[in-house]
Structures are given as structure tokens and as C-alpha cells.
CSV table of C-alpha atoms in Angstrom, one decimal:
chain,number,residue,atom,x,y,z
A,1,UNK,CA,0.0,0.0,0.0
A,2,UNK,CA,2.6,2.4,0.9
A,3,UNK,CA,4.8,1.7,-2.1
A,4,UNK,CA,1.3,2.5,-4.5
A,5,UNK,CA,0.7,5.7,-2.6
A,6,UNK,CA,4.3,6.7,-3.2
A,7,UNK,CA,4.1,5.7,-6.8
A,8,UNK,CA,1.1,7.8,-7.1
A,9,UNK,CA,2.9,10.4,-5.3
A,10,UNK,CA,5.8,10.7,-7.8
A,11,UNK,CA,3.5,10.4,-10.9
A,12,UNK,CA,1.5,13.2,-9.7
A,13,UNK,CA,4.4,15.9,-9.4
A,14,UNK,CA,4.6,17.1,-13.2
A,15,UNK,CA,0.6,17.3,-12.9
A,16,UNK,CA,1.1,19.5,-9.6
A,17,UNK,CA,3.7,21.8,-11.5
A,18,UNK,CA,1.7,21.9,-14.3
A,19,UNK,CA,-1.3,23.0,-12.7
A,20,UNK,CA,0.4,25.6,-10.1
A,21,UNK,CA,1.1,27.8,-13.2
A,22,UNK,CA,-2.1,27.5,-15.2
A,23,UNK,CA,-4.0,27.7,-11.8
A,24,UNK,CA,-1.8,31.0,-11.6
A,25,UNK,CA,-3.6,32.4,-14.0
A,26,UNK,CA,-7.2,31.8,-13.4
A,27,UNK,CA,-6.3,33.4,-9.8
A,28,UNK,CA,-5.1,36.8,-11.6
A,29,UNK,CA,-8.3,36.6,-13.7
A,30,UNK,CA,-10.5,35.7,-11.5
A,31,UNK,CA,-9.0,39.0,-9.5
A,32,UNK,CA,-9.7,41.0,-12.7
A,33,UNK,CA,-12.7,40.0,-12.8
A,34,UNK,CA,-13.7,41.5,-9.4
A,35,UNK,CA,-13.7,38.2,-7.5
A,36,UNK,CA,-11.6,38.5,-3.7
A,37,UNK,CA,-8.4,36.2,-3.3
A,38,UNK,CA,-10.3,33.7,-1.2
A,39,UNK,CA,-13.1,33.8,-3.5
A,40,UNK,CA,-11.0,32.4,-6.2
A,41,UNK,CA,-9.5,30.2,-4.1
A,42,UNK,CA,-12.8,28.5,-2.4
A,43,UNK,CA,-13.5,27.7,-6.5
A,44,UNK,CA,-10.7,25.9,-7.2
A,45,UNK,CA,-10.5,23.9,-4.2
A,46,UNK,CA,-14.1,22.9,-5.0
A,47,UNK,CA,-14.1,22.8,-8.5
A,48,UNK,CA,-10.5,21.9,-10.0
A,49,UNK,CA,-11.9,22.3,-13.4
A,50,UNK,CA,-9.7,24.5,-15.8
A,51,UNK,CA,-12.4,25.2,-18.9
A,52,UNK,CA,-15.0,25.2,-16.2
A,53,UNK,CA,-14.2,27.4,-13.6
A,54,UNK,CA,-13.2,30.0,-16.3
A,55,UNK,CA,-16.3,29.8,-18.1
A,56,UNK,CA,-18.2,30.2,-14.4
A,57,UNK,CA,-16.1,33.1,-13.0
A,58,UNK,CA,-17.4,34.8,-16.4
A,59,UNK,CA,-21.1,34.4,-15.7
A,60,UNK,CA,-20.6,34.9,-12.3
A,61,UNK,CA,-19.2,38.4,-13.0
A,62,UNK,CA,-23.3,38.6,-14.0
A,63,UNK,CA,-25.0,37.7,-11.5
A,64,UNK,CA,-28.5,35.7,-12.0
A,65,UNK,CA,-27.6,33.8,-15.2
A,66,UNK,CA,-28.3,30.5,-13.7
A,67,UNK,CA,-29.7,28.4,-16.1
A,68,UNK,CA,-26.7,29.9,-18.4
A,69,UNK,CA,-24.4,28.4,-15.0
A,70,UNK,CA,-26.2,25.2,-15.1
A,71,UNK,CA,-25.8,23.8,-18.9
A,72,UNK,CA,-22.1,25.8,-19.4
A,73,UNK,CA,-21.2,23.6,-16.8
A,74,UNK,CA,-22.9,19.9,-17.6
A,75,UNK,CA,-21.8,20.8,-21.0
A,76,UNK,CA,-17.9,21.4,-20.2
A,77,UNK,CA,-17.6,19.1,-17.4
A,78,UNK,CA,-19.8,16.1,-18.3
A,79,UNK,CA,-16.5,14.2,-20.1
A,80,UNK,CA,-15.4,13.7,-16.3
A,81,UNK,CA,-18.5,11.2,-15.8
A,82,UNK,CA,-17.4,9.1,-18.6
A,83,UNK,CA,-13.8,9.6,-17.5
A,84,UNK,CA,-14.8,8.0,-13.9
A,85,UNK,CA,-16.8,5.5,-15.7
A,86,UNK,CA,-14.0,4.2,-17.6
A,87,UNK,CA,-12.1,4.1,-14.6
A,88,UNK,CA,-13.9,2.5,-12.6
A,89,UNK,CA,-13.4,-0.6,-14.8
A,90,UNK,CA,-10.0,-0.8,-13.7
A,91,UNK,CA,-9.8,0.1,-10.1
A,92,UNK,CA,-9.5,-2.6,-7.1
A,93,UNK,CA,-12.7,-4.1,-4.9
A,94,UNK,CA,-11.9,-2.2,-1.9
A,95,UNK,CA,-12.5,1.1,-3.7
A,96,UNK,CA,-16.6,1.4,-3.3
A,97,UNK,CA,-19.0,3.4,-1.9
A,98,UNK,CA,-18.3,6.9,-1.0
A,99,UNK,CA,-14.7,7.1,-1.8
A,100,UNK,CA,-15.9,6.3,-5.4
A,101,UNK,CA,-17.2,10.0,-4.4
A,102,UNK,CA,-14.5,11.5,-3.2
A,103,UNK,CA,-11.7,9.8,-5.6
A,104,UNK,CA,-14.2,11.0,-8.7
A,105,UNK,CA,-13.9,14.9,-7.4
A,106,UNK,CA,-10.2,14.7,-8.4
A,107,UNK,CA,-10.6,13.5,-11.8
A,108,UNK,CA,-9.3,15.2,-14.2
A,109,UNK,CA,-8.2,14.8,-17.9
A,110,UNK,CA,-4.3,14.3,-16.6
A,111,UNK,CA,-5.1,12.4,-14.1
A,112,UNK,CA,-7.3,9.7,-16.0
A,113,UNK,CA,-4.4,9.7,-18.4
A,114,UNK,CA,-1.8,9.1,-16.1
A,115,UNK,CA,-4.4,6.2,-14.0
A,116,UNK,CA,-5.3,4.4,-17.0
A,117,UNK,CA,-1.7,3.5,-17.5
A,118,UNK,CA,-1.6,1.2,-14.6
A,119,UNK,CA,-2.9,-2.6,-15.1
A,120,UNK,CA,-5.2,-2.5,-11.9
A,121,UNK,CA,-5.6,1.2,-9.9
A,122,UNK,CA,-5.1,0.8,-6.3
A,123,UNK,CA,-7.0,3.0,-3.7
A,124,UNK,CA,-3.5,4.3,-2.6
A,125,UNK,CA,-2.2,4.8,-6.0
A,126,UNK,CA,-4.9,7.1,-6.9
A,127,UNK,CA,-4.8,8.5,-3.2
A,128,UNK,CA,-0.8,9.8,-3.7
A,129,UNK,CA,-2.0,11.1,-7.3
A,130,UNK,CA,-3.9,13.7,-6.2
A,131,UNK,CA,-2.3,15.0,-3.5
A,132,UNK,CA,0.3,17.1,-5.4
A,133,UNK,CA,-2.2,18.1,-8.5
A,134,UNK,CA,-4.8,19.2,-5.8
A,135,UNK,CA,-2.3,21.0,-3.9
A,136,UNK,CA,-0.6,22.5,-7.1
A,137,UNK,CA,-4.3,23.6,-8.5
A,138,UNK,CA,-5.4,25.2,-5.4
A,139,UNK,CA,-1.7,27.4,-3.9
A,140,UNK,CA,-1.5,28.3,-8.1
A,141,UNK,CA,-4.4,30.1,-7.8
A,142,UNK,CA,-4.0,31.8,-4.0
A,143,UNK,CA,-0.5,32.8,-5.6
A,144,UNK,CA,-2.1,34.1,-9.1
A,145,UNK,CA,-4.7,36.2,-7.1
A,146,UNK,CA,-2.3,37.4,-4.3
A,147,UNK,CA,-0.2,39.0,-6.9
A,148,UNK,CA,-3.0,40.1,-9.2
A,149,UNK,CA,-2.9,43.2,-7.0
A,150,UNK,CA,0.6,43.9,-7.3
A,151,UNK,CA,2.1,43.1,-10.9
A,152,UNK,CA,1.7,45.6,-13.9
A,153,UNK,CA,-1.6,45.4,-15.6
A,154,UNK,CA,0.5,44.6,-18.9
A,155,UNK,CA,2.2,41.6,-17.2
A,156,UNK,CA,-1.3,40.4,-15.5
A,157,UNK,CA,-2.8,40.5,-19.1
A,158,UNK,CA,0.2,38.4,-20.5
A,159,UNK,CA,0.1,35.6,-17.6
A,160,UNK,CA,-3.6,35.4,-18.5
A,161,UNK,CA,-3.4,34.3,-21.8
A,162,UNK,CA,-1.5,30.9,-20.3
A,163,UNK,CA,-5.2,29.5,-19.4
A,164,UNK,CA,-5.7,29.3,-23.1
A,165,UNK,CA,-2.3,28.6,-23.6
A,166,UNK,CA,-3.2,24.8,-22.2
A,167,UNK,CA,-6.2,24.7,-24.0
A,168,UNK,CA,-4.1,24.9,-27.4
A,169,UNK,CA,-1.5,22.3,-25.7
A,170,UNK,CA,-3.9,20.0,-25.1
A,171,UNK,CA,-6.4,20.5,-28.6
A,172,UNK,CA,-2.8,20.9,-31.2
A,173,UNK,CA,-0.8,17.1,-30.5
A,174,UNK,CA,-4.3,15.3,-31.1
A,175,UNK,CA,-5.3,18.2,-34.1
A,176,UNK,CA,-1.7,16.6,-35.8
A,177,UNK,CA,-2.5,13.6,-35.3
A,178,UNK,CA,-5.5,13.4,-36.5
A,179,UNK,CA,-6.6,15.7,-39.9
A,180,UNK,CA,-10.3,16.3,-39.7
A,181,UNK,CA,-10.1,17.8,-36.2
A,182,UNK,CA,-8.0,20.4,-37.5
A,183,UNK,CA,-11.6,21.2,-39.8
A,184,UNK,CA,-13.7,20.8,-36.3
A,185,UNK,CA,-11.8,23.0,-34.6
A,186,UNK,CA,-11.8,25.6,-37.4
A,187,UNK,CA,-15.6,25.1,-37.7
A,188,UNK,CA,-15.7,26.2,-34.1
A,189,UNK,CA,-13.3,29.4,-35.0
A,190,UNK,CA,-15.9,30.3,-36.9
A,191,UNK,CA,-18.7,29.9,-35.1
A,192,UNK,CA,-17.9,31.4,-32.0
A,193,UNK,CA,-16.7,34.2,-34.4
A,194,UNK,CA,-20.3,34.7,-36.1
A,195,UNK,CA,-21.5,34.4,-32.3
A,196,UNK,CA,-19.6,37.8,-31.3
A,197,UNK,CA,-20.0,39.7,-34.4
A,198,UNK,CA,-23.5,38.9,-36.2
A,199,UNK,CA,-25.9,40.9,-34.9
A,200,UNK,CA,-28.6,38.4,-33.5
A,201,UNK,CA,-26.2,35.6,-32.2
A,202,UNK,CA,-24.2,37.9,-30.3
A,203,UNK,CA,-26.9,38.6,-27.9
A,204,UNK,CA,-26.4,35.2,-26.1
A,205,UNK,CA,-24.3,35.1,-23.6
A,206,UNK,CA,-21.1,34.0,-23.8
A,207,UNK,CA,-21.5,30.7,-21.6
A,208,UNK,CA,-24.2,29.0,-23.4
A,209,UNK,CA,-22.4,30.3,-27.0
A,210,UNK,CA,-19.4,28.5,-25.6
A,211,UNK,CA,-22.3,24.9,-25.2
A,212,UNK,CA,-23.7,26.3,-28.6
A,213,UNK,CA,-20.6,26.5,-30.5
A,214,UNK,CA,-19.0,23.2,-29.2
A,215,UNK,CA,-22.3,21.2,-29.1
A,216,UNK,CA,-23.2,21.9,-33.2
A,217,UNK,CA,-19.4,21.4,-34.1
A,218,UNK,CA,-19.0,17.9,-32.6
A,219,UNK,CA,-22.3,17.0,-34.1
A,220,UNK,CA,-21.1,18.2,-37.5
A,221,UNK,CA,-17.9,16.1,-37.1
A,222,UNK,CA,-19.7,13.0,-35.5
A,223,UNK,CA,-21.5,13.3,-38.8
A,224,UNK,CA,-19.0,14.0,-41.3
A,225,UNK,CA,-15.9,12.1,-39.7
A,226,UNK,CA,-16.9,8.9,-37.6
A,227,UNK,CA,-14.4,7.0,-35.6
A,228,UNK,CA,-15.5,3.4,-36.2
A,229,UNK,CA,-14.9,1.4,-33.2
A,230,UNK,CA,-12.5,-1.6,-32.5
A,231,UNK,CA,-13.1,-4.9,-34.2
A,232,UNK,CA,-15.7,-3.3,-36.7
């Protein structure tokens, strides 16, 4: 057990790192945005969702869009339920009930990569894997919105743009690999840029143009590219 949880430890440090500078950024944005330090930090601890804590701090800079709130969110985070779902196949008896609960708070896209590497995921593996990512997530973002206050706007802009940064890291490998994502992902361009400039579509809000613009582009590319599955 101890030699699992240490594992997990180890694997979870370039996660950690990772996350203490992207998390930097949604704490000097979150600042920006109006939101106190220990605001921004209360949402990551409780959230530790990248796309979707930046796409709530947004609407929660208007106060009252709550049905806007509600599908952003089931919309951005709902891969993390077939993420623990596909885990689940994997990880050891003992793991049941409500740590199932607790282990699927911490599930995140590097984090299911990293677990799904192992044959059979211990309860201490996964335990040491989030420790450091959790940690990393949540002093990232009291750091980010500490020092919102005191670096140069022009700096606090720049550090910003690292949140989509990641987003680009994470999208570009699999857009290379892969042709017709390239064409998704440009659809999407263009549709979130007809939401902001045509004159009708860029009276809804920006969270449910975000659901909008990624719902009608994967259906377009479920269409018009199908992955056939294994063994067809």
C-alpha cells in the first residue's frame, strides 16, 4: 500500500507543477474579474476544473444567469463522468461506496491519463496522485490572485493568456495527429466568431455560446468524420 501511494505520489508531481502555473492564471483573472483572493481560491479547491471554472467566473461576473451556469457547466464538465466511468473498470474491490465519491472529485483529464496506465488502480495509487495536482491547483491560484494586486496590468494581461495557452497544448498534438479535427476545430473558430460579431447571435451570452458552438461542431464532425470502433 505504501509503495502504491508513493508511486502515485511521484507520478502526480509534473501534474502538480503543471497546474500551479495555469491555476496562476485563473487566480489573476479571477481577480480582474472582481472576485476577492479567497473567493478564487474556495473555487478551485471545489471545483478543479480549468475550462469550467473559467467559463463560471465569467457568468458569475453577471450575477443571475443560472440556467446559463447550469448547462455551461454539464456541457464542459460532463466528459469527467465518462472519465470516472472508464475508470472505474479498472480500479481494485476495496475502492466502493463513498470514496468512489470522493476519488471522482479529483478526476481530471491528466489524471485519467496518467491512472489508465496502470494494469489495476489501487486506492492508494490514486490516493498519492492527487495529492500534489490538488495542492498544485489550489496554492496556483491563492499565488495568481495574491499577486494580481501587485504586478503591472501589462504583465497580469500576459500571464492570462496561459489558461488558453493549455487549452491549445492540449487541442494541437491530437489536431496533428489526426486531420479532420483540424476542420472541427476551425468550424468552431468560426462559429464562436459569427456568435460575437453577427448581430442576432451575439446577444447570447457567452456561456451558453461556448455549449452552442461546441455542441453543433462535434455533431457536425460526428457526422462527417466517424471514428469506427475496434473490431468493426
Amino acid at each position: 500500500m505504501k509503495h502504491n501511494f508513493i508511486r502515485g505520489l511521484k507520478a502526480g508531481i509534473p501534474i502538480g507543477l503543471g497546474y500551479f502555473s495555469v491555476s496562476f492564471s485563473f487566480g489573476i483573472m479571477a481577480v480582474s474579474l472582481g472576485f476577492d483572493w479567497w473567493q478564487a481560491v474556495i473555487v478551485s479547491m471545489a471545483c478543479v476544473t480549468s475550462a469550467g471554472q473559467l467559463a463560471g467566473i465569467s457568468i458569475m461576473a453577471s450575477p443571475g444567469q443560472y440556467m446559463q451556469m447550469l448547462i455551461s457547466q454539464i456541457t464542459i464538465n460532463i466528459r469527467y463522468s465518462f472519465m470516472s466511468i472508464s475508470l472505474s473498470q479498472k480500479v481494485e474491490t476495496k475502492l466502493t461506496g463513498i470514496w468512489r465519491w470522493l476519488y471522482a472529485f479529483m478526476i481530471t483529464d491528466e489524471i485519467f491519463g496518467v491512472a489508465t496506465m496502470e494494469k489495476s488502480v489501487t486506492r492508494s495509487f490514486l490516493a498519492g496522485l492527487f495529492i500534489i495536482p490538488y495542492l498544485g491547483w489550489s496554492l496556483g491560484t491563492l499565488s495568481g490572485a495574491l499577486l494580481g494586486n501587485v504586478l503591472p496590468p501589462i504583465i497580469m494581461s500576459s500571464l492570462c493568456l496561459a489558461m488558453y495557452g493549455m487549452f491549445v497544448a492540449i487541442v494541437a498534438p491530437a489536431a496533428k495527429e489526426y486531420k479532420p479535427l483540424c476542420i472541427i476545430i476551425l468550424l468552431t473558430l468560426l462559429l464562436s466568431t459569427a456568435q460575437f460579431y453577427l448581430p442576432l447571435l451575439k446577444e447570447i451570452p457567452s456561456g451558453l455560446a461556448i455549449c452552442f458552438c461546441a455542441i453543433i461542431a462535434a455533431a457536425i464532425g460526428a457526422k462527417f468524420f466517424p471514428i469506427e470502433e475496434v473490431g468493426k
